[in-house]
Amino acid sequence: MKKQFAVIGLGRFGGSVCKELYEMGHEVLAIDLNEDKVNDFTRFSTHAVVANATDESTLLSLGIRNFEHVIVAIGDNIQASILCTLLLKELQVKQVWVKAQNQYHHKVVEKIGADRIIHPEHDMGVRIAHYLASEKIIDYIELSPEFSIVELMATQKVSYQTIADLDIRAKYGCTILGLKRGEDVIISPTPDQLIFEKDIIILIGSNNDIKRYQEEGL
Ligand code: ATP
Ligand code: ATP
Ligand code: CA
């Protein structure tokens, strides 16, 4: 389904979000103070406009209230980011996601109602650390500080065994959500599903349990 998004701030982060959403076929309004940035994004957005997103009447005239999802990707100017977030929540935009520069910025936008706060450098750093630390981890999504979803590469050790043989949930407290085998994806596999070397196992669990499975089970 096509969705409507507005991206405010077209730096590296906001720019990537904008371009990707647009290429996924969504409607994207791109907003930046900087005219050169806006010109760069006319090709990668439905509408690209030069505007100051800390000005309420400007936001109103852009019809920002009609957008269900707005991403505030103003980085260095924390004051502008906070004010913009406040205005968007006052205008009752349902989903306001904010790129935070630091923990103080995070706290303030959380208090004024940001629906999701993103720390791209931190989050990417955490993910990269997980890839680096384990050859078996293909991808990693943090659900909370305690729980994650990971993609693990099946080793020869588990090849030709079923999920029940491996008894993963009972032994490690983790659940296999799916398997990727080349182009095929097997969702919610049954216990009699065979696993082969190089299958990608999509696993959900606590970080401790995942670590244990990875070190002892795989
Ligand atoms: P990134 O860290 O994502 O690479 P950046 O460091 O290149 O971003 P930032 O300074 O974080 O750039 O700002 C992102 C964009 O936000 C800039 O292009 C800037 O022009 C824009 N911006 C700043 N203030 C406003 C504002 N009040 N209204 C609209 N856009 C703004
Ligand atoms: P459970 O109550 O844990 O589902 P069960 O006695 O009902 O176990 P089965 O559903 O037949 O038994 O599965 C046998 C074992 O295979 C389970 O105990 C569990 O360890 C493991 N298992 C089954 N499905 C999964 C899964 N999706 N992810 C991880 N382990 C699984
Ligand atoms: Ca920056």
PDB file of C-alpha atoms and ligand atoms in Angstrom:
ATOM      1  CA  MET A   1       0.000   0.000   0.000  1.00  0.00           C
ATOM      2  CA  LYS A   2       1.202   3.474  -0.874  1.00  0.00           C
ATOM      3  CA  LYS A   3       1.904   5.711   2.106  1.00  0.00           C
ATOM      4  CA  GLN A   4       2.560   9.407   2.487  1.00  0.00           C
ATOM      5  CA  PHE A   5       5.741  10.557   4.166  1.00  0.00           C
ATOM      6  CA  ALA A   6       7.443  13.874   4.772  1.00  0.00           C
ATOM      7  CA  VAL A   7      11.180  14.021   5.349  1.00  0.00           C
ATOM      8  CA  ILE A   8      12.528  17.187   6.968  1.00  0.00           C
ATOM      9  CA  GLY A   9      16.270  17.731   6.544  1.00  0.00           C
ATOM     10  CA  LEU A  10      18.042  16.222   3.573  1.00  0.00           C
ATOM     11  CA  GLY A  11      21.475  15.456   5.030  1.00  0.00           C
ATOM     12  CA  ARG A  12      22.996  12.016   4.568  1.00  0.00           C
ATOM     13  CA  PHE A  13      20.468  10.358   6.877  1.00  0.00           C
ATOM     14  CA  GLY A  14      17.289  12.195   5.834  1.00  0.00           C
ATOM     15  CA  GLY A  15      18.412  12.038   2.207  1.00  0.00           C
ATOM     16  CA  SER A  16      18.787   8.250   2.328  1.00  0.00           C
ATOM     17  CA  VAL A  17      15.410   7.827   4.016  1.00  0.00           C
ATOM     18  CA  CYS A  18      13.751  10.054   1.412  1.00  0.00           C
ATOM     19  CA  LYS A  19      15.339   8.365  -1.582  1.00  0.00           C
ATOM     20  CA  GLU A  20      14.650   4.854  -0.339  1.00  0.00           C
ATOM     21  CA  LEU A  21      10.975   5.557   0.466  1.00  0.00           C
ATOM     22  CA  TYR A  22      10.517   7.167  -2.932  1.00  0.00           C
ATOM     23  CA  GLU A  23      12.153   4.245  -4.706  1.00  0.00           C
ATOM     24  CA  MET A  24       9.861   1.887  -2.769  1.00  0.00           C
ATOM     25  CA  GLY A  25       6.977   3.699  -4.487  1.00  0.00           C
ATOM     26  CA  HIS A  26       5.750   5.857  -1.622  1.00  0.00           C
ATOM     27  CA  GLU A  27       4.752   9.490  -1.804  1.00  0.00           C
ATOM     28  CA  VAL A  28       7.461  11.600  -0.211  1.00  0.00           C
ATOM     29  CA  LEU A  29       7.506  15.312   0.519  1.00  0.00           C
ATOM     30  CA  ALA A  30      11.140  16.423   0.925  1.00  0.00           C
ATOM     31  CA  ILE A  31      11.809  19.588   2.919  1.00  0.00           C
ATOM     32  CA  ASP A  32      15.052  21.469   3.542  1.00  0.00           C
ATOM     33  CA  LEU A  33      16.160  25.041   4.196  1.00  0.00           C
ATOM     34  CA  ASN A  34      18.954  24.653   1.713  1.00  0.00           C
ATOM     35  CA  GLU A  35      17.969  25.240  -1.905  1.00  0.00           C
ATOM     36  CA  ASP A  36      20.824  23.167  -3.363  1.00  0.00           C
ATOM     37  CA  LYS A  37      19.804  20.160  -1.268  1.00  0.00           C
ATOM     38  CA  VAL A  38      16.193  20.563  -2.370  1.00  0.00           C
ATOM     39  CA  ASN A  39      17.230  20.719  -6.019  1.00  0.00           C
ATOM     40  CA  ASP A  40      19.253  17.526  -5.595  1.00  0.00           C
ATOM     41  CA  PHE A  41      16.148  15.753  -4.319  1.00  0.00           C
ATOM     42  CA  THR A  42      13.579  16.764  -6.931  1.00  0.00           C
ATOM     43  CA  ARG A  43      14.413  13.484  -8.703  1.00  0.00           C
ATOM     44  CA  PHE A  44      14.143  11.440  -5.521  1.00  0.00           C
ATOM     45  CA  SER A  45      10.875  12.725  -4.060  1.00  0.00           C
ATOM     46  CA  THR A  46       7.282  13.423  -5.052  1.00  0.00           C
ATOM     47  CA  HIS A  47       7.656  17.099  -4.067  1.00  0.00           C
ATOM     48  CA  ALA A  48      10.790  18.844  -2.864  1.00  0.00           C
ATOM     49  CA  VAL A  49      10.407  22.250  -1.229  1.00  0.00           C
ATOM     50  CA  VAL A  50      12.625  24.882   0.320  1.00  0.00           C
ATOM     51  CA  ALA A  51      11.086  25.661   3.690  1.00  0.00           C
ATOM     52  CA  ASN A  52      11.898  26.384   7.292  1.00  0.00           C
ATOM     53  CA  ALA A  53      10.366  23.538   9.255  1.00  0.00           C
ATOM     54  CA  THR A  54      10.458  25.476  12.520  1.00  0.00           C
ATOM     55  CA  ASP A  55       7.831  27.895  11.226  1.00  0.00           C
ATOM     56  CA  GLU A  56       4.308  26.831  12.102  1.00  0.00           C
ATOM     57  CA  SER A  57       2.522  28.682   9.324  1.00  0.00           C
ATOM     58  CA  THR A  58       4.933  27.194   6.766  1.00  0.00           C
ATOM     59  CA  LEU A  59       4.221  23.705   8.067  1.00  0.00           C
ATOM     60  CA  LEU A  60       0.498  24.381   7.897  1.00  0.00           C
ATOM     61  CA  SER A  61       0.684  25.683   4.345  1.00  0.00           C
ATOM     62  CA  LEU A  62       2.580  22.536   3.328  1.00  0.00           C
ATOM     63  CA  GLY A  63      -0.369  20.522   4.618  1.00  0.00           C
ATOM     64  CA  ILE A  64       1.884  18.622   6.990  1.00  0.00           C
ATOM     65  CA  ARG A  65      -1.149  17.678   9.100  1.00  0.00           C
ATOM     66  CA  ASN A  66      -2.266  15.333   6.337  1.00  0.00           C
ATOM     67  CA  PHE A  67       0.900  13.276   6.585  1.00  0.00           C
ATOM     68  CA  GLU A  68       0.662  10.292   8.793  1.00  0.00           C
ATOM     69  CA  HIS A  69       4.397   9.910   9.053  1.00  0.00           C
ATOM     70  CA  VAL A  70       7.001  12.659   9.320  1.00  0.00           C
ATOM     71  CA  ILE A  71      10.742  12.112   9.778  1.00  0.00           C
ATOM     72  CA  VAL A  72      12.690  14.948  11.398  1.00  0.00           C
ATOM     73  CA  ALA A  73      16.261  14.519  10.179  1.00  0.00           C
ATOM     74  CA  ILE A  74      17.653  17.889  11.151  1.00  0.00           C
ATOM     75  CA  GLY A  75      20.967  17.022  12.744  1.00  0.00           C
ATOM     76  CA  ASP A  76      23.321  19.662  13.970  1.00  0.00           C
ATOM     77  CA  ASN A  77      20.723  22.299  14.783  1.00  0.00           C
ATOM     78  CA  ILE A  78      19.240  20.558  17.812  1.00  0.00           C
ATOM     79  CA  GLN A  79      17.114  23.570  18.694  1.00  0.00           C
ATOM     80  CA  ALA A  80      15.475  23.515  15.258  1.00  0.00           C
ATOM     81  CA  SER A  81      14.914  19.769  15.501  1.00  0.00           C
ATOM     82  CA  ILE A  82      13.210  20.122  18.905  1.00  0.00           C
ATOM     83  CA  LEU A  83      11.011  23.016  17.828  1.00  0.00           C
ATOM     84  CA  CYS A  84       9.989  21.239  14.639  1.00  0.00           C
ATOM     85  CA  THR A  85       9.132  18.060  16.576  1.00  0.00           C
ATOM     86  CA  LEU A  86       7.057  20.083  19.043  1.00  0.00           C
ATOM     87  CA  LEU A  87       5.112  21.769  16.248  1.00  0.00           C
ATOM     88  CA  LEU A  88       4.459  18.482  14.471  1.00  0.00           C
ATOM     89  CA  LYS A  89       3.089  16.898  17.629  1.00  0.00           C
ATOM     90  CA  GLU A  90       0.978  19.993  18.330  1.00  0.00           C
ATOM     91  CA  LEU A  91      -0.397  19.676  14.817  1.00  0.00           C
ATOM     92  CA  GLN A  92      -1.267  16.088  15.738  1.00  0.00           C
ATOM     93  CA  VAL A  93       0.895  14.309  13.207  1.00  0.00           C
ATOM     94  CA  LYS A  94       0.461  10.677  14.209  1.00  0.00           C
ATOM     95  CA  GLN A  95       3.970   9.378  13.705  1.00  0.00           C
ATOM     96  CA  VAL A  96       6.902  11.718  14.227  1.00  0.00           C
ATOM     97  CA  TRP A  97      10.283  10.012  14.028  1.00  0.00           C
ATOM     98  CA  VAL A  98      13.305  12.038  15.006  1.00  0.00           C
ATOM     99  CA  LYS A  99      17.004  11.633  14.377  1.00  0.00           C
ATOM    100  CA  ALA A 100      18.692  12.443  17.682  1.00  0.00           C
ATOM    101  CA  GLN A 101      22.156  13.890  17.953  1.00  0.00           C
ATOM    102  CA  ASN A 102      22.847  12.906  21.556  1.00  0.00           C
ATOM    103  CA  GLN A 103      21.173  11.731  24.770  1.00  0.00           C
ATOM    104  CA  TYR A 104      19.975  15.226  25.785  1.00  0.00           C
ATOM    105  CA  HIS A 105      18.351  15.692  22.428  1.00  0.00           C
ATOM    106  CA  HIS A 106      16.808  12.243  22.818  1.00  0.00           C
ATOM    107  CA  LYS A 107      15.346  13.069  26.253  1.00  0.00           C
ATOM    108  CA  VAL A 108      13.766  16.309  25.114  1.00  0.00           C
ATOM    109  CA  VAL A 109      12.129  14.957  21.964  1.00  0.00           C
ATOM    110  CA  GLU A 110      10.934  11.947  23.937  1.00  0.00           C
ATOM    111  CA  LYS A 111       9.231  14.288  26.434  1.00  0.00           C
ATOM    112  CA  ILE A 112       7.509  16.271  23.709  1.00  0.00           C
ATOM    113  CA  GLY A 113       6.085  13.155  22.154  1.00  0.00           C
ATOM    114  CA  ALA A 114       8.427  11.884  19.419  1.00  0.00           C
ATOM    115  CA  ASP A 115       7.121   8.454  18.475  1.00  0.00           C
ATOM    116  CA  ARG A 116      10.468   7.008  17.632  1.00  0.00           C
ATOM    117  CA  ILE A 117      13.968   8.327  18.168  1.00  0.00           C
ATOM    118  CA  ILE A 118      16.815   7.174  16.013  1.00  0.00           C
ATOM    119  CA  HIS A 119      20.551   7.379  16.598  1.00  0.00           C
ATOM    120  CA  PRO A 120      21.874   6.300  13.201  1.00  0.00           C
ATOM    121  CA  GLU A 121      25.579   6.386  13.998  1.00  0.00           C
ATOM    122  CA  HIS A 122      25.121   4.578  17.311  1.00  0.00           C
ATOM    123  CA  ASP A 123      22.678   2.010  15.942  1.00  0.00           C
ATOM    124  CA  MET A 124      24.798   1.271  12.889  1.00  0.00           C
ATOM    125  CA  GLY A 125      27.888   1.031  15.084  1.00  0.00           C
ATOM    126  CA  VAL A 126      26.162  -1.551  17.274  1.00  0.00           C
ATOM    127  CA  ARG A 127      25.114  -3.585  14.255  1.00  0.00           C
ATOM    128  CA  ILE A 128      28.543  -3.456  12.680  1.00  0.00           C
ATOM    129  CA  ALA A 129      30.118  -4.563  15.973  1.00  0.00           C
ATOM    130  CA  HIS A 130      27.887  -7.642  15.944  1.00  0.00           C
ATOM    131  CA  TYR A 131      28.818  -8.482  12.360  1.00  0.00           C
ATOM    132  CA  LEU A 132      32.488  -8.006  13.182  1.00  0.00           C
ATOM    133  CA  ALA A 133      32.429 -10.092  16.318  1.00  0.00           C
ATOM    134  CA  SER A 134      30.817 -13.115  14.728  1.00  0.00           C
ATOM    135  CA  GLU A 135      31.303 -14.605  11.300  1.00  0.00           C
ATOM    136  CA  LYS A 136      27.981 -16.368  11.778  1.00  0.00           C
ATOM    137  CA  ILE A 137      25.872 -13.212  12.196  1.00  0.00           C
ATOM    138  CA  ILE A 138      24.542 -11.914   8.890  1.00  0.00           C
ATOM    139  CA  ASP A 139      22.142  -9.342  10.270  1.00  0.00           C
ATOM    140  CA  TYR A 140      21.008  -8.045  13.599  1.00  0.00           C
ATOM    141  CA  ILE A 141      17.939  -6.122  14.750  1.00  0.00           C
ATOM    142  CA  GLU A 142      17.733  -4.819  18.274  1.00  0.00           C
ATOM    143  CA  LEU A 143      14.166  -5.149  19.629  1.00  0.00           C
ATOM    144  CA  SER A 144      15.019  -3.793  23.066  1.00  0.00           C
ATOM    145  CA  PRO A 145      18.213  -3.713  25.088  1.00  0.00           C
ATOM    146  CA  GLU A 146      17.488  -7.325  26.021  1.00  0.00           C
ATOM    147  CA  PHE A 147      15.967  -8.940  22.933  1.00  0.00           C
ATOM    148  CA  SER A 148      16.985  -9.199  19.297  1.00  0.00           C
ATOM    149  CA  ILE A 149      16.321 -10.858  16.001  1.00  0.00           C
ATOM    150  CA  VAL A 150      19.400 -12.171  14.220  1.00  0.00           C
ATOM    151  CA  GLU A 151      20.196 -13.870  10.972  1.00  0.00           C
ATOM    152  CA  LEU A 152      22.726 -16.636  11.414  1.00  0.00           C
ATOM    153  CA  MET A 153      24.514 -18.752   8.838  1.00  0.00           C
ATOM    154  CA  ALA A 154      23.922 -22.460   9.431  1.00  0.00           C
ATOM    155  CA  THR A 155      27.173 -24.374   9.847  1.00  0.00           C
ATOM    156  CA  GLN A 156      28.087 -27.905   8.826  1.00  0.00           C
ATOM    157  CA  LYS A 157      27.516 -28.925  12.456  1.00  0.00           C
ATOM    158  CA  VAL A 158      23.733 -28.470  12.149  1.00  0.00           C
ATOM    159  CA  SER A 159      23.398 -29.573   8.535  1.00  0.00           C
ATOM    160  CA  TYR A 160      20.904 -32.366   7.741  1.00  0.00           C
ATOM    161  CA  GLN A 161      19.226 -32.027  11.146  1.00  0.00           C
ATOM    162  CA  THR A 162      15.656 -31.000  11.827  1.00  0.00           C
ATOM    163  CA  ILE A 163      14.666 -28.145  14.108  1.00  0.00           C
ATOM    164  CA  ALA A 164      13.280 -30.735  16.537  1.00  0.00           C
ATOM    165  CA  ASP A 165      16.595 -32.667  16.462  1.00  0.00           C
ATOM    166  CA  LEU A 166      18.379 -29.484  17.383  1.00  0.00           C
ATOM    167  CA  ASP A 167      15.717 -28.785  20.043  1.00  0.00           C
ATOM    168  CA  ILE A 168      16.582 -25.099  19.872  1.00  0.00           C
ATOM    169  CA  ARG A 169      13.703 -23.600  21.841  1.00  0.00           C
ATOM    170  CA  ALA A 170      13.971 -26.095  24.668  1.00  0.00           C
ATOM    171  CA  LYS A 171      17.776 -25.947  24.883  1.00  0.00           C
ATOM    172  CA  TYR A 172      18.418 -22.303  24.105  1.00  0.00           C
ATOM    173  CA  GLY A 173      15.117 -20.455  24.649  1.00  0.00           C
ATOM    174  CA  CYS A 174      15.268 -19.063  21.092  1.00  0.00           C
ATOM    175  CA  THR A 175      12.691 -19.484  18.352  1.00  0.00           C
ATOM    176  CA  ILE A 176      13.346 -19.864  14.643  1.00  0.00           C
ATOM    177  CA  LEU A 177      11.063 -17.457  12.796  1.00  0.00           C
ATOM    178  CA  GLY A 178      12.184 -18.485   9.358  1.00  0.00           C
ATOM    179  CA  LEU A 179      14.878 -19.880   7.103  1.00  0.00           C
ATOM    180  CA  LYS A 180      16.358 -18.416   3.961  1.00  0.00           C
ATOM    181  CA  ARG A 181      17.731 -20.847   1.425  1.00  0.00           C
ATOM    182  CA  GLY A 182      18.980 -19.090  -1.679  1.00  0.00           C
ATOM    183  CA  GLU A 183      15.966 -17.315  -3.103  1.00  0.00           C
ATOM    184  CA  ASP A 184      13.515 -19.296  -0.968  1.00  0.00           C
ATOM    185  CA  VAL A 185      12.174 -18.138   2.363  1.00  0.00           C
ATOM    186  CA  ILE A 186      10.531 -20.633   4.708  1.00  0.00           C
ATOM    187  CA  ILE A 187       8.382 -18.772   7.215  1.00  0.00           C
ATOM    188  CA  SER A 188       7.335 -20.348  10.546  1.00  0.00           C
ATOM    189  CA  PRO A 189       9.066 -23.660   9.861  1.00  0.00           C
ATOM    190  CA  THR A 190       7.643 -26.809  11.428  1.00  0.00           C
ATOM    191  CA  PRO A 191       9.770 -28.830  13.852  1.00  0.00           C
ATOM    192  CA  ASP A 192      10.432 -31.451  11.151  1.00  0.00           C
ATOM    193  CA  GLN A 193      12.004 -28.855   8.853  1.00  0.00           C
ATOM    194  CA  LEU A 194      15.530 -29.881   7.795  1.00  0.00           C
ATOM    195  CA  ILE A 195      18.340 -27.361   8.016  1.00  0.00           C
ATOM    196  CA  PHE A 196      21.255 -27.350   5.603  1.00  0.00           C
ATOM    197  CA  GLU A 197      24.670 -25.753   5.760  1.00  0.00           C
ATOM    198  CA  LYS A 198      24.576 -22.143   4.498  1.00  0.00           C
ATOM    199  CA  ASP A 199      20.862 -21.764   5.254  1.00  0.00           C
ATOM    200  CA  ILE A 200      20.206 -18.444   6.931  1.00  0.00           C
ATOM    201  CA  ILE A 201      18.411 -18.957  10.231  1.00  0.00           C
ATOM    202  CA  ILE A 202      16.228 -16.072  11.406  1.00  0.00           C
ATOM    203  CA  LEU A 203      16.191 -16.344  15.168  1.00  0.00           C
ATOM    204  CA  ILE A 204      14.445 -14.380  17.912  1.00  0.00           C
ATOM    205  CA  GLY A 205      15.453 -14.451  21.559  1.00  0.00           C
ATOM    206  CA  SER A 206      17.220 -12.713  24.397  1.00  0.00           C
ATOM    207  CA  ASN A 207      20.739 -11.553  23.628  1.00  0.00           C
ATOM    208  CA  ASN A 208      22.163 -14.013  26.145  1.00  0.00           C
ATOM    209  CA  ASP A 209      20.268 -16.949  24.673  1.00  0.00           C
ATOM    210  CA  ILE A 210      21.212 -15.989  21.131  1.00  0.00           C
ATOM    211  CA  LYS A 211      24.847 -15.725  22.140  1.00  0.00           C
ATOM    212  CA  ARG A 212      24.706 -19.125  23.811  1.00  0.00           C
ATOM    213  CA  TYR A 213      23.101 -20.712  20.767  1.00  0.00           C
ATOM    214  CA  GLN A 214      25.629 -19.146  18.477  1.00  0.00           C
ATOM    215  CA  GLU A 215      28.599 -20.280  20.540  1.00  0.00           C
ATOM    216  CA  GLU A 216      27.428 -23.725  21.626  1.00  0.00           C
ATOM    217  CA  GLY A 217      24.655 -24.781  19.282  1.00  0.00           C
ATOM    218  CA  LEU A 218      25.817 -23.643  15.890  1.00  0.00           C
TER     219      LEU A 218
HETATM  220  P1  ATP B   1      23.592  13.868   8.390  1.00  0.00           P
HETATM  221  O1  ATP B   1      24.218  13.798   9.749  1.00  0.00           O
HETATM  222  O2  ATP B   1      22.293  13.111   8.300  1.00  0.00           O
HETATM  223  O3  ATP B   1      24.518  13.521   7.302  1.00  0.00           O
HETATM  224  P2  ATP B   1      24.195  16.585   7.875  1.00  0.00           P
HETATM  225  O4  ATP B   1      25.195  16.564   8.975  1.00  0.00           O
HETATM  226  O5  ATP B   1      24.656  16.572   6.478  1.00  0.00           O
HETATM  227  O6  ATP B   1      23.191  15.371   8.136  1.00  0.00           O
HETATM  228  P3  ATP B   1      22.583  18.325   9.343  1.00  0.00           P
HETATM  229  O7  ATP B   1      23.266  19.543   9.783  1.00  0.00           O
HETATM  230  O8  ATP B   1      22.458  17.200  10.274  1.00  0.00           O
HETATM  231  O9  ATP B   1      23.263  17.831   8.011  1.00  0.00           O
HETATM  232  O10 ATP B   1      21.134  18.779   8.816  1.00  0.00           O
HETATM  233  C1  ATP B   1      20.411  18.029   7.906  1.00  0.00           C
HETATM  234  C2  ATP B   1      19.647  18.973   7.015  1.00  0.00           C
HETATM  235  O11 ATP B   1      18.651  19.671   7.763  1.00  0.00           O
HETATM  236  C3  ATP B   1      20.508  20.033   6.349  1.00  0.00           C
HETATM  237  O12 ATP B   1      20.452  19.853   4.949  1.00  0.00           O
HETATM  238  C4  ATP B   1      19.866  21.344   6.778  1.00  0.00           C
HETATM  239  O13 ATP B   1      19.814  22.289   5.728  1.00  0.00           O
HETATM  240  C5  ATP B   1      18.456  20.923   7.183  1.00  0.00           C
HETATM  241  N1  ATP B   1      17.829  21.849   8.122  1.00  0.00           N
HETATM  242  C6  ATP B   1      18.370  22.434   9.215  1.00  0.00           C
HETATM  243  N2  ATP B   1      17.488  23.223   9.827  1.00  0.00           N
HETATM  244  C7  ATP B   1      16.333  23.149   9.117  1.00  0.00           C
HETATM  245  C8  ATP B   1      15.043  23.740   9.241  1.00  0.00           C
HETATM  246  N3  ATP B   1      14.753  24.587  10.223  1.00  0.00           N
HETATM  247  N4  ATP B   1      14.104  23.421   8.326  1.00  0.00           N
HETATM  248  C9  ATP B   1      14.377  22.579   7.316  1.00  0.00           C
HETATM  249  N5  ATP B   1      15.561  21.979   7.143  1.00  0.00           N
HETATM  250  C10 ATP B   1      16.546  22.264   8.029  1.00  0.00           C
HETATM  251  P1  ATP B   2       7.458 -26.665  22.416  1.00  0.00           P
HETATM  252  O1  ATP B   2       6.466 -26.635  23.509  1.00  0.00           O
HETATM  253  O2  ATP B   2       8.765 -26.023  22.798  1.00  0.00           O
HETATM  254  O3  ATP B   2       6.918 -26.116  21.099  1.00  0.00           O
HETATM  255  P2  ATP B   2       6.881 -29.444  21.755  1.00  0.00           P
HETATM  256  O4  ATP B   2       7.062 -30.478  22.773  1.00  0.00           O
HETATM  257  O5  ATP B   2       5.540 -28.961  21.417  1.00  0.00           O
HETATM  258  O6  ATP B   2       7.831 -28.200  22.151  1.00  0.00           O
HETATM  259  P3  ATP B   2       7.570 -29.639  18.924  1.00  0.00           P
HETATM  260  O7  ATP B   2       6.748 -28.445  18.632  1.00  0.00           O
HETATM  261  O8  ATP B   2       7.333 -30.882  18.167  1.00  0.00           O
HETATM  262  O9  ATP B   2       7.605 -30.053  20.472  1.00  0.00           O
HETATM  263  O10 ATP B   2       9.075 -29.264  18.705  1.00  0.00           O
HETATM  264  C1  ATP B   2      10.133 -30.044  19.244  1.00  0.00           C
HETATM  265  C2  ATP B   2      11.229 -29.157  19.700  1.00  0.00           C
HETATM  266  O11 ATP B   2      11.751 -28.485  18.568  1.00  0.00           O
HETATM  267  C3  ATP B   2      10.763 -28.057  20.642  1.00  0.00           C
HETATM  268  O12 ATP B   2      10.840 -28.452  21.989  1.00  0.00           O
HETATM  269  C4  ATP B   2      11.745 -26.960  20.353  1.00  0.00           C
HETATM  270  O13 ATP B   2      12.916 -27.099  21.133  1.00  0.00           O
HETATM  271  C5  ATP B   2      12.106 -27.201  18.915  1.00  0.00           C
HETATM  272  N1  ATP B   2      11.414 -26.261  18.032  1.00  0.00           N
HETATM  273  C6  ATP B   2      10.290 -26.452  17.335  1.00  0.00           C
HETATM  274  N2  ATP B   2       9.983 -25.367  16.591  1.00  0.00           N
HETATM  275  C7  ATP B   2      10.947 -24.479  16.828  1.00  0.00           C
HETATM  276  C8  ATP B   2      11.246 -23.177  16.352  1.00  0.00           C
HETATM  277  N3  ATP B   2      10.468 -22.519  15.468  1.00  0.00           N
HETATM  278  N4  ATP B   2      12.359 -22.570  16.822  1.00  0.00           N
HETATM  279  C9  ATP B   2      13.161 -23.178  17.717  1.00  0.00           C
HETATM  280  N5  ATP B   2      12.955 -24.394  18.181  1.00  0.00           N
HETATM  281  C10 ATP B   2      11.866 -25.053  17.762  1.00  0.00           C
HETATM  282 CA    CA B   3      25.704  15.173  10.833  1.00  0.00          CA
END
